[in-house]
Amino acid sequence: MSAVSTEGARVPEQLEDLESFRKRARSWIRSNLRRATRDEMRWGRFDGNEEAELAAVARDREIQRKLFDAGLAGICFPRAYGGQGLSPGHQKVLNEELVGYEYPARMQVPTLSPCATVLLEFGTEEQKLRHIPAILKGEELWMQFLSEPSGGSDVAGALTTAIRDGEQWVLNGSKVWTTGAWWSDWGLCLARTNWDVPKHRGLSVFMLPIHQSGVEVHRIEMINGSREFCQEFMTDVIVPDSDRVGEIDDGWTVGTRWMFHERMMYSSPYVSVPDGGSHGGTAATSLLNIARELGHMDDPSVRDLVGEARMLEIVGDELMKRVTESIRSGRLSDQAAAIGRLFKGTSASRISTLALEVAGSAGAAWTDESAASSTAVNFLMRQVGSIAGGTVEMARNVISERVLAMPRERTLDRDVPFRDVPRSRPTGS
Amino acid sequence: MLLALSSDQEFVRETTERFLVEQTPPNEVRRLQRDTAGFDADYWRRGAELGWTSFLVGEAHGGGTISGAGLVDLSLVAYEFGRHAAPGPLVSTNVVAGALSAHDAQTEVIADLLAGTGIATWCAPELRSFHGSWAPTVEIRHDRAEVVVLGKVSPVEAAGQAGHLLVTGRDGDGITQVLVPASTAGVSIAPLRTADLTRRFGAVTFDDVRLSQDAIVGAPGEASTDVDLQFHRTLAILNAEAVGAMQAAFDMTVEWAFDRYAFGRPLASYQALKHRFADMLTWVEASHAISDAACCAIDEGSPDAAELASAAKAFIGQYGAEVVQDCVQLHGGIGVTFEHNLHLFLRRFTVNRALAGTPAEHRQRIGAILDGWEAAA
């Protein structure tokens, strides 16, 4: 196992300087990528058109390949695995230059981070050489087989079981909340390999192709009509031992870093995402558009609401920078990523409410053309930002216990064999 | 406060911290409640020797920065002021010193401010008077060789202590600033009461105050951008102080939560309280982040300085109030006693929140900026 270096390559004089990198990135982006449309900038709004979605996935793979060929994929991944061996500073420059252009949105989270970063940190040399270049070329899209129907926040309570059979493992169980598993290629899977030891000591991590007999992918319909989230049912899925990531029964060591990378989300130096900072195209701009269309921007109470949304965005961006820098410098532990997660989750919920407030009755009934057309449905989905990627309640536990070092909650699942730990009654699904 | 300080910046911060710990412990702050000025002249002079009033003043006038970014350097001092609820007219004196130095005006006054032997304050227009441009309540007229100042401004920090008042007034269609000696005929100052123990405020009336032309600071009628900068600097210093006060209250409360036992276990072990501490830490960190970002943007004269400055004032005012008041709540009854130190920070925070625009006013300003209001004005 080798630790991931957030510094990229270690010999500074070999790094391309930031300004010449910026020029190179800018000129390539302008001559090779299309200007982004509004919908591309907000791809979470699934309209139910599967063909369009599959076409968008294909385009993402294509852009990723072009970025790879241009030397702009995997900025912070080592050169040995097809990356550029550059620094987070270079990634930031690329993110700034991507503003206003299409980019491979579906390749970023969870494929590049946390999946590829977990492989980078815990994979064998052979595993890294086999998968990371393929990911950076857009050939492999990965999903997290992490949450289970039996428990969302309690990730280490995984019931999916892997039983050893010679040089292979047999997996049975179910995973859920995998975004876009129906168009993805590989899953990174946390499974229980030992029921007779305490819960955190009997887990292992595996990788497996999603499209194979034995893996059944069900799509889940959400209240906004999206069918992006999936549930997988694994029945006697065979995984060779060479596809195990990390040590047997030591999966929680992998899992801890896995969830750190997950909390970093779009602040991770391993993902490329257009810088959202002060360049428009944000949620506050959509509130502004609603208010303008209704002719309400001269109303101080409406300016207050729009201003609050913008304030939360600006502060959130600055907070993410501060937390990322604090973790990098060691002022705060890795666990402080939960601070950014908590802020982003709660502020997204608030902004969704502000939009409904700005829209007034235009949020209750609309035409497809009106600026307020998605306001009510977004409000129905308001809590997603506080649930997906680990709930804000878990983030609050992490902040208080791991950052402020407050006493941990008493639990009934430590120091007893996992099979003796009380569990939820199975629910039908 | 900034994450990475240079060793020179750290030296200034640490020297100020040590000085404040020695000179103005909580009981000294309590004692100064009954002091007319709210600070000792000698204390202020010694603070000025540490650089408290020099960062916004040009080197030609005897000032200078540590890092090249004077407002950022000053924010380190302001943060320590907040963390110790320290006395002294930090905001007003610095803003006036910076404004005079920028126009090479009244160099003897600048020298006094730098030495800590003189105090100055700014009679600023209210944010609510801003509708794309400033509309001060004070009027400035020109009568042959004289400048005439008329009107009332309230509240004005350290008005009763200041030797000079920088007055922003409307001058026809423009904005003009004049430096008025407090002793000039027609200037009257009525002291006000306030929630902070050591800050002092007054209501200043200018009744046909007549001065010579050389009292004008900058070009007559063209002070609008100067006022923007003075206003943003005021916000930056108030914000840095408020963050310091929040940090002090939060740190005290975390310590209390570990030490205080109820039902046989520390408060820090209750999940219902731990989750509130998580929220508070998040808001404290966010306040640091936005305060620092705004400070840098103002110092650099960046195009998003106004938006960041208002985002900082709005966020810190709104969420900081939740932090500081929840610190009181988590202390229980002791938190609302005069004996406990918590209220010193609550007071400083509360007054700063109310000055230079409330959170709601700044949110409206952000909305207006997003709508391109200022660009259109």
PDB file of N, CA and C in Angstrom, chain A residues 190-270:
ATOM      1  N   LEU A 190     -17.743  -3.200  -0.877  1.00  0.00           N
ATOM      2  CA  LEU A 190     -17.373  -3.520   0.513  1.00  0.00           C
ATOM      3  C   LEU A 190     -18.212  -4.728   0.943  1.00  0.00           C
ATOM      4  N   ALA A 191     -17.548  -5.783   1.405  1.00  0.00           N
ATOM      5  CA  ALA A 191     -18.287  -6.999   1.774  1.00  0.00           C
ATOM      6  C   ALA A 191     -17.752  -7.596   3.068  1.00  0.00           C
ATOM      7  N   ARG A 192     -18.628  -8.352   3.712  1.00  0.00           N
ATOM      8  CA  ARG A 192     -18.229  -8.994   4.973  1.00  0.00           C
ATOM      9  C   ARG A 192     -17.565 -10.332   4.669  1.00  0.00           C
ATOM     10  N   THR A 193     -16.342 -10.483   5.175  1.00  0.00           N
ATOM     11  CA  THR A 193     -15.622 -11.738   4.963  1.00  0.00           C
ATOM     12  C   THR A 193     -15.485 -12.540   6.250  1.00  0.00           C
ATOM     13  N   ASN A 194     -15.926 -11.932   7.359  1.00  0.00           N
ATOM     14  CA  ASN A 194     -15.837 -12.681   8.613  1.00  0.00           C
ATOM     15  C   ASN A 194     -16.926 -12.203   9.566  1.00  0.00           C
ATOM     16  N   TRP A 195     -17.864 -13.082   9.892  1.00  0.00           N
ATOM     17  CA  TRP A 195     -18.984 -12.747  10.786  1.00  0.00           C
ATOM     18  C   TRP A 195     -18.654 -13.009  12.243  1.00  0.00           C
ATOM     19  N   ASP A 196     -17.491 -13.597  12.500  1.00  0.00           N
ATOM     20  CA  ASP A 196     -17.195 -14.030  13.868  1.00  0.00           C
ATOM     21  C   ASP A 196     -16.282 -13.075  14.619  1.00  0.00           C
ATOM     22  N   VAL A 197     -15.994 -11.944  14.006  1.00  0.00           N
ATOM     23  CA  VAL A 197     -15.172 -10.917  14.676  1.00  0.00           C
ATOM     24  C   VAL A 197     -16.009  -9.641  14.726  1.00  0.00           C
ATOM     25  N   PRO A 198     -15.596  -8.649  15.548  1.00  0.00           N
ATOM     26  CA  PRO A 198     -16.361  -7.381  15.599  1.00  0.00           C
ATOM     27  C   PRO A 198     -16.467  -6.731  14.222  1.00  0.00           C
ATOM     28  N   LYS A 199     -17.506  -5.948  14.080  1.00  0.00           N
ATOM     29  CA  LYS A 199     -17.954  -5.487  12.759  1.00  0.00           C
ATOM     30  C   LYS A 199     -16.878  -4.856  11.894  1.00  0.00           C
ATOM     31  N   HIS A 200     -16.031  -4.005  12.479  1.00  0.00           N
ATOM     32  CA  HIS A 200     -15.030  -3.315  11.655  1.00  0.00           C
ATOM     33  C   HIS A 200     -13.870  -4.210  11.261  1.00  0.00           C
ATOM     34  N   ARG A 201     -13.778  -5.403  11.880  1.00  0.00           N
ATOM     35  CA  ARG A 201     -12.602  -6.237  11.631  1.00  0.00           C
ATOM     36  C   ARG A 201     -12.878  -7.414  10.696  1.00  0.00           C
ATOM     37  N   GLY A 202     -14.107  -7.431  10.130  1.00  0.00           N
ATOM     38  CA  GLY A 202     -14.435  -8.575   9.270  1.00  0.00           C
ATOM     39  C   GLY A 202     -14.864  -8.168   7.875  1.00  0.00           C
ATOM     40  N   LEU A 203     -14.346  -7.021   7.407  1.00  0.00           N
ATOM     41  CA  LEU A 203     -14.744  -6.511   6.089  1.00  0.00           C
ATOM     42  C   LEU A 203     -13.580  -6.602   5.107  1.00  0.00           C
ATOM     43  N   SER A 204     -13.901  -6.747   3.817  1.00  0.00           N
ATOM     44  CA  SER A 204     -12.874  -6.700   2.771  1.00  0.00           C
ATOM     45  C   SER A 204     -13.472  -5.975   1.572  1.00  0.00           C
ATOM     46  N   VAL A 205     -12.577  -5.467   0.718  1.00  0.00           N
ATOM     47  CA  VAL A 205     -13.026  -4.710  -0.450  1.00  0.00           C
ATOM     48  C   VAL A 205     -12.680  -5.475  -1.730  1.00  0.00           C
ATOM     49  N   PHE A 206     -13.647  -5.510  -2.648  1.00  0.00           N
ATOM     50  CA  PHE A 206     -13.455  -6.217  -3.918  1.00  0.00           C
ATOM     51  C   PHE A 206     -13.835  -5.306  -5.080  1.00  0.00           C
ATOM     52  N   MET A 207     -13.344  -5.675  -6.272  1.00  0.00           N
ATOM     53  CA  MET A 207     -13.828  -4.993  -7.466  1.00  0.00           C
ATOM     54  C   MET A 207     -14.470  -6.021  -8.378  1.00  0.00           C
ATOM     55  N   LEU A 208     -15.556  -5.607  -9.038  1.00  0.00           N
ATOM     56  CA  LEU A 208     -16.243  -6.566  -9.901  1.00  0.00           C
ATOM     57  C   LEU A 208     -16.935  -5.866 -11.067  1.00  0.00           C
ATOM     58  N   PRO A 209     -16.979  -6.541 -12.240  1.00  0.00           N
ATOM     59  CA  PRO A 209     -17.713  -5.983 -13.369  1.00  0.00           C
ATOM     60  C   PRO A 209     -19.205  -5.970 -13.035  1.00  0.00           C
ATOM     61  N   ILE A 210     -19.890  -4.879 -13.363  1.00  0.00           N
ATOM     62  CA  ILE A 210     -21.306  -4.775 -13.005  1.00  0.00           C
ATOM     63  C   ILE A 210     -22.179  -5.618 -13.927  1.00  0.00           C
ATOM     64  N   HIS A 211     -21.806  -5.622 -15.216  1.00  0.00           N
ATOM     65  CA  HIS A 211     -22.667  -6.340 -16.161  1.00  0.00           C
ATOM     66  C   HIS A 211     -22.199  -7.776 -16.315  1.00  0.00           C
ATOM     67  N   GLN A 212     -22.725  -8.639 -15.471  1.00  0.00           N
ATOM     68  CA  GLN A 212     -22.414 -10.068 -15.517  1.00  0.00           C
ATOM     69  C   GLN A 212     -23.600 -10.804 -14.928  1.00  0.00           C
ATOM     70  N   SER A 213     -23.702 -12.062 -15.270  1.00  0.00           N
ATOM     71  CA  SER A 213     -24.811 -12.817 -14.691  1.00  0.00           C
ATOM     72  C   SER A 213     -24.526 -12.915 -13.197  1.00  0.00           C
ATOM     73  N   GLY A 214     -25.557 -12.828 -12.403  1.00  0.00           N
ATOM     74  CA  GLY A 214     -25.335 -12.829 -10.958  1.00  0.00           C
ATOM     75  C   GLY A 214     -25.457 -11.433 -10.385  1.00  0.00           C
ATOM     76  N   VAL A 215     -25.312 -10.404 -11.222  1.00  0.00           N
ATOM     77  CA  VAL A 215     -25.553  -9.033 -10.756  1.00  0.00           C
ATOM     78  C   VAL A 215     -26.784  -8.503 -11.476  1.00  0.00           C
ATOM     79  N   GLU A 216     -27.818  -8.267 -10.714  1.00  0.00           N
ATOM     80  CA  GLU A 216     -29.064  -7.769 -11.291  1.00  0.00           C
ATOM     81  C   GLU A 216     -29.187  -6.298 -10.890  1.00  0.00           C
ATOM     82  N   VAL A 217     -29.328  -5.413 -11.873  1.00  0.00           N
ATOM     83  CA  VAL A 217     -29.402  -3.983 -11.577  1.00  0.00           C
ATOM     84  C   VAL A 217     -30.851  -3.512 -11.684  1.00  0.00           C
ATOM     85  N   HIS A 218     -31.385  -3.002 -10.591  1.00  0.00           N
ATOM     86  CA  HIS A 218     -32.729  -2.425 -10.588  1.00  0.00           C
ATOM     87  C   HIS A 218     -32.611  -0.927 -10.504  1.00  0.00           C
ATOM     88  N   ARG A 219     -33.415  -0.215 -11.273  1.00  0.00           N
ATOM     89  CA  ARG A 219     -33.383   1.247 -11.170  1.00  0.00           C
ATOM     90  C   ARG A 219     -34.486   1.717 -10.228  1.00  0.00           C
ATOM     91  N   ILE A 220     -34.142   2.710  -9.434  1.00  0.00           N
ATOM     92  CA  ILE A 220     -35.075   3.202  -8.410  1.00  0.00           C
ATOM     93  C   ILE A 220     -35.667   4.519  -8.894  1.00  0.00           C
ATOM     94  N   GLU A 221     -36.973   4.627  -8.851  1.00  0.00           N
ATOM     95  CA  GLU A 221     -37.584   5.883  -9.267  1.00  0.00           C
ATOM     96  C   GLU A 221     -37.662   6.839  -8.072  1.00  0.00           C
ATOM     97  N   MET A 222     -37.136   8.036  -8.268  1.00  0.00           N
ATOM     98  CA  MET A 222     -37.123   9.035  -7.204  1.00  0.00           C
ATOM     99  C   MET A 222     -38.337   9.955  -7.351  1.00  0.00           C
ATOM    100  N   ILE A 223     -38.566  10.821  -6.342  1.00  0.00           N
ATOM    101  CA  ILE A 223     -39.777  11.644  -6.410  1.00  0.00           C
ATOM    102  C   ILE A 223     -39.721  12.704  -7.501  1.00  0.00           C
ATOM    103  N   ASN A 224     -38.544  12.970  -8.053  1.00  0.00           N
ATOM    104  CA  ASN A 224     -38.493  13.922  -9.177  1.00  0.00           C
ATOM    105  C   ASN A 224     -38.551  13.204 -10.531  1.00  0.00           C
ATOM    106  N   GLY A 225     -38.808  11.896 -10.496  1.00  0.00           N
ATOM    107  CA  GLY A 225     -38.898  11.142 -11.737  1.00  0.00           C
ATOM    108  C   GLY A 225     -37.573  10.567 -12.187  1.00  0.00           C
ATOM    109  N   SER A 226     -36.483  10.966 -11.540  1.00  0.00           N
ATOM    110  CA  SER A 226     -35.168  10.442 -11.909  1.00  0.00           C
ATOM    111  C   SER A 226     -35.116   8.943 -11.651  1.00  0.00           C
ATOM    112  N   ARG A 227     -34.439   8.220 -12.571  1.00  0.00           N
ATOM    113  CA  ARG A 227     -34.239   6.790 -12.338  1.00  0.00           C
ATOM    114  C   ARG A 227     -32.745   6.487 -12.409  1.00  0.00           C
ATOM    115  N   GLU A 228     -31.971   7.445 -11.930  1.00  0.00           N
ATOM    116  CA  GLU A 228     -30.513   7.307 -11.966  1.00  0.00           C
ATOM    117  C   GLU A 228     -29.991   6.377 -10.887  1.00  0.00           C
ATOM    118  N   PHE A 229     -30.611   6.433  -9.718  1.00  0.00           N
ATOM    119  CA  PHE A 229     -30.126   5.592  -8.622  1.00  0.00           C
ATOM    120  C   PHE A 229     -30.522   4.150  -8.859  1.00  0.00           C
ATOM    121  N   CYS A 230     -29.639   3.248  -8.468  1.00  0.00           N
ATOM    122  CA  CYS A 230     -29.893   1.826  -8.706  1.00  0.00           C
ATOM    123  C   CYS A 230     -29.703   1.014  -7.430  1.00  0.00           C
ATOM    124  N   GLN A 231     -30.278  -0.163  -7.488  1.00  0.00           N
ATOM    125  CA  GLN A 231     -30.003  -1.167  -6.465  1.00  0.00           C
ATOM    126  C   GLN A 231     -29.514  -2.418  -7.181  1.00  0.00           C
ATOM    127  N   GLU A 232     -28.507  -3.066  -6.632  1.00  0.00           N
ATOM    128  CA  GLU A 232     -27.977  -4.271  -7.258  1.00  0.00           C
ATOM    129  C   GLU A 232     -28.213  -5.469  -6.350  1.00  0.00           C
ATOM    130  N   PHE A 233     -28.559  -6.568  -6.968  1.00  0.00           N
ATOM    131  CA  PHE A 233     -28.699  -7.827  -6.236  1.00  0.00           C
ATOM    132  C   PHE A 233     -27.617  -8.760  -6.739  1.00  0.00           C
ATOM    133  N   MET A 234     -26.753  -9.190  -5.835  1.00  0.00           N
ATOM    134  CA  MET A 234     -25.654 -10.075  -6.223  1.00  0.00           C
ATOM    135  C   MET A 234     -25.958 -11.499  -5.757  1.00  0.00           C
ATOM    136  N   THR A 235     -25.962 -12.427  -6.694  1.00  0.00           N
ATOM    137  CA  THR A 235     -26.227 -13.824  -6.363  1.00  0.00           C
ATOM    138  C   THR A 235     -25.069 -14.688  -6.861  1.00  0.00           C
ATOM    139  N   ASP A 236     -24.326 -15.254  -5.925  1.00  0.00           N
ATOM    140  CA  ASP A 236     -23.191 -16.123  -6.243  1.00  0.00           C
ATOM    141  C   ASP A 236     -22.257 -15.506  -7.283  1.00  0.00           C
ATOM    142  N   VAL A 237     -21.910 -14.266  -7.062  1.00  0.00           N
ATOM    143  CA  VAL A 237     -20.986 -13.582  -7.978  1.00  0.00           C
ATOM    144  C   VAL A 237     -19.563 -14.021  -7.645  1.00  0.00           C
ATOM    145  N   ILE A 238     -18.851 -14.502  -8.681  1.00  0.00           N
ATOM    146  CA  ILE A 238     -17.490 -15.006  -8.464  1.00  0.00           C
ATOM    147  C   ILE A 238     -16.487 -13.874  -8.690  1.00  0.00           C
ATOM    148  N   VAL A 239     -15.630 -13.627  -7.690  1.00  0.00           N
ATOM    149  CA  VAL A 239     -14.589 -12.608  -7.813  1.00  0.00           C
ATOM    150  C   VAL A 239     -13.244 -13.275  -7.525  1.00  0.00           C
ATOM    151  N   PRO A 240     -12.306 -13.224  -8.471  1.00  0.00           N
ATOM    152  CA  PRO A 240     -10.984 -13.825  -8.185  1.00  0.00           C
ATOM    153  C   PRO A 240     -10.298 -13.074  -7.048  1.00  0.00           C
ATOM    154  N   ASP A 241      -9.486 -13.788  -6.287  1.00  0.00           N
ATOM    155  CA  ASP A 241      -8.805 -13.149  -5.151  1.00  0.00           C
ATOM    156  C   ASP A 241      -7.900 -12.014  -5.621  1.00  0.00           C
ATOM    157  N   SER A 242      -7.469 -12.090  -6.890  1.00  0.00           N
ATOM    158  CA  SER A 242      -6.604 -11.013  -7.407  1.00  0.00           C
ATOM    159  C   SER A 242      -7.379  -9.704  -7.570  1.00  0.00           C
ATOM    160  N   ASP A 243      -8.719  -9.756  -7.449  1.00  0.00           N
ATOM    161  CA  ASP A 243      -9.523  -8.537  -7.520  1.00  0.00           C
ATOM    162  C   ASP A 243      -9.950  -8.042  -6.136  1.00  0.00           C
ATOM    163  N   ARG A 244      -9.286  -8.545  -5.132  1.00  0.00           N
ATOM    164  CA  ARG A 244      -9.495  -8.023  -3.778  1.00  0.00           C
ATOM    165  C   ARG A 244      -8.594  -6.790  -3.610  1.00  0.00           C
ATOM    166  N   VAL A 245      -9.133  -5.714  -2.981  1.00  0.00           N
ATOM    167  CA  VAL A 245      -8.358  -4.482  -2.773  1.00  0.00           C
ATOM    168  C   VAL A 245      -8.052  -4.356  -1.286  1.00  0.00           C
ATOM    169  N   GLY A 246      -6.779  -4.391  -0.933  1.00  0.00           N
ATOM    170  CA  GLY A 246      -6.412  -4.333   0.480  1.00  0.00           C
ATOM    171  C   GLY A 246      -6.414  -5.731   1.078  1.00  0.00           C
ATOM    172  N   GLU A 247      -6.127  -5.791   2.375  1.00  0.00           N
ATOM    173  CA  GLU A 247      -5.979  -7.090   3.030  1.00  0.00           C
ATOM    174  C   GLU A 247      -7.326  -7.707   3.384  1.00  0.00           C
ATOM    175  N   ILE A 248      -7.317  -9.013   3.524  1.00  0.00           N
ATOM    176  CA  ILE A 248      -8.528  -9.715   3.956  1.00  0.00           C
ATOM    177  C   ILE A 248      -8.886  -9.265   5.385  1.00  0.00           C
ATOM    178  N   ASP A 249     -10.156  -8.978   5.578  1.00  0.00           N
ATOM    179  CA  ASP A 249     -10.708  -8.529   6.871  1.00  0.00           C
ATOM    180  C   ASP A 249     -10.219  -7.150   7.303  1.00  0.00           C
ATOM    181  N   ASP A 250      -9.424  -6.498   6.453  1.00  0.00           N
ATOM    182  CA  ASP A 250      -8.938  -5.153   6.796  1.00  0.00           C
ATOM    183  C   ASP A 250      -9.630  -4.107   5.916  1.00  0.00           C
ATOM    184  N   GLY A 251     -10.814  -4.428   5.463  1.00  0.00           N
ATOM    185  CA  GLY A 251     -11.521  -3.546   4.539  1.00  0.00           C
ATOM    186  C   GLY A 251     -11.880  -2.204   5.152  1.00  0.00           C
ATOM    187  N   TRP A 252     -11.946  -2.144   6.486  1.00  0.00           N
ATOM    188  CA  TRP A 252     -12.329  -0.865   7.089  1.00  0.00           C
ATOM    189  C   TRP A 252     -11.210   0.155   6.987  1.00  0.00           C
ATOM    190  N   THR A 253      -9.956  -0.325   6.935  1.00  0.00           N
ATOM    191  CA  THR A 253      -8.833   0.599   6.694  1.00  0.00           C
ATOM    192  C   THR A 253      -9.041   1.262   5.333  1.00  0.00           C
ATOM    193  N   VAL A 254      -9.416   0.432   4.349  1.00  0.00           N
ATOM    194  CA  VAL A 254      -9.712   0.962   3.015  1.00  0.00           C
ATOM    195  C   VAL A 254     -10.949   1.860   3.099  1.00  0.00           C
ATOM    196  N   GLY A 255     -11.980   1.373   3.808  1.00  0.00           N
ATOM    197  CA  GLY A 255     -13.256   2.082   3.877  1.00  0.00           C
ATOM    198  C   GLY A 255     -13.135   3.475   4.478  1.00  0.00           C
ATOM    199  N   THR A 256     -12.266   3.625   5.472  1.00  0.00           N
ATOM    200  CA  THR A 256     -12.099   4.927   6.120  1.00  0.00           C
ATOM    201  C   THR A 256     -11.570   5.962   5.126  1.00  0.00           C
ATOM    202  N   ARG A 257     -10.552   5.545   4.362  1.00  0.00           N
ATOM    203  CA  ARG A 257      -9.995   6.458   3.356  1.00  0.00           C
ATOM    204  C   ARG A 257     -10.985   6.654   2.206  1.00  0.00           C
ATOM    205  N   TRP A 258     -11.707   5.600   1.885  1.00  0.00           N
ATOM    206  CA  TRP A 258     -12.736   5.646   0.839  1.00  0.00           C
ATOM    207  C   TRP A 258     -13.733   6.755   1.176  1.00  0.00           C
ATOM    208  N   MET A 259     -14.186   6.763   2.435  1.00  0.00           N
ATOM    209  CA  MET A 259     -15.189   7.771   2.817  1.00  0.00           C
ATOM    210  C   MET A 259     -14.598   9.166   2.949  1.00  0.00           C
ATOM    211  N   PHE A 260     -13.310   9.231   3.265  1.00  0.00           N
ATOM    212  CA  PHE A 260     -12.647  10.544   3.233  1.00  0.00           C
ATOM    213  C   PHE A 260     -12.698  11.107   1.803  1.00  0.00           C
ATOM    214  N   HIS A 261     -12.308  10.279   0.849  1.00  0.00           N
ATOM    215  CA  HIS A 261     -12.331  10.750  -0.543  1.00  0.00           C
ATOM    216  C   HIS A 261     -13.760  11.098  -0.975  1.00  0.00           C
ATOM    217  N   GLU A 262     -14.724  10.332  -0.475  1.00  0.00           N
ATOM    218  CA  GLU A 262     -16.114  10.600  -0.831  1.00  0.00           C
ATOM    219  C   GLU A 262     -16.557  11.957  -0.294  1.00  0.00           C
ATOM    220  N   ARG A 263     -16.150  12.286   0.939  1.00  0.00           N
ATOM    221  CA  ARG A 263     -16.552  13.569   1.527  1.00  0.00           C
ATOM    222  C   ARG A 263     -15.889  14.747   0.816  1.00  0.00           C
ATOM    223  N   MET A 264     -14.728  14.514   0.240  1.00  0.00           N
ATOM    224  CA  MET A 264     -14.041  15.595  -0.484  1.00  0.00           C
ATOM    225  C   MET A 264     -14.809  15.965  -1.752  1.00  0.00           C
ATOM    226  N   MET A 265     -15.590  15.011  -2.242  1.00  0.00           N
ATOM    227  CA  MET A 265     -16.406  15.224  -3.446  1.00  0.00           C
ATOM    228  C   MET A 265     -15.677  16.040  -4.506  1.00  0.00           C
ATOM    229  N   TYR A 266     -16.292  17.169  -4.869  1.00  0.00           N
ATOM    230  CA  TYR A 266     -15.744  17.948  -5.975  1.00  0.00           C
ATOM    231  C   TYR A 266     -14.574  18.835  -5.556  1.00  0.00           C
ATOM    232  N   SER A 267     -14.192  18.790  -4.272  1.00  0.00           N
ATOM    233  CA  SER A 267     -12.997  19.521  -3.861  1.00  0.00           C
ATOM    234  C   SER A 267     -11.753  18.656  -4.006  1.00  0.00           C
ATOM    235  N   SER A 268     -11.950  17.391  -4.349  1.00  0.00           N
ATOM    236  CA  SER A 268     -10.809  16.493  -4.477  1.00  0.00           C
ATOM    237  C   SER A 268      -9.912  16.946  -5.617  1.00  0.00           C
ATOM    238  N   PRO A 269      -8.589  16.899  -5.407  1.00  0.00           N
ATOM    239  CA  PRO A 269      -7.688  17.267  -6.509  1.00  0.00           C
ATOM    240  C   PRO A 269      -7.653  16.206  -7.607  1.00  0.00           C
ATOM    241  N   TYR A 270      -8.399  15.126  -7.426  1.00  0.00           N
ATOM    242  CA  TYR A 270      -8.404  14.054  -8.426  1.00  0.00           C
ATOM    243  C   TYR A 270      -9.566  14.163  -9.409  1.00  0.00           C
TER     244      TYR A 270
END
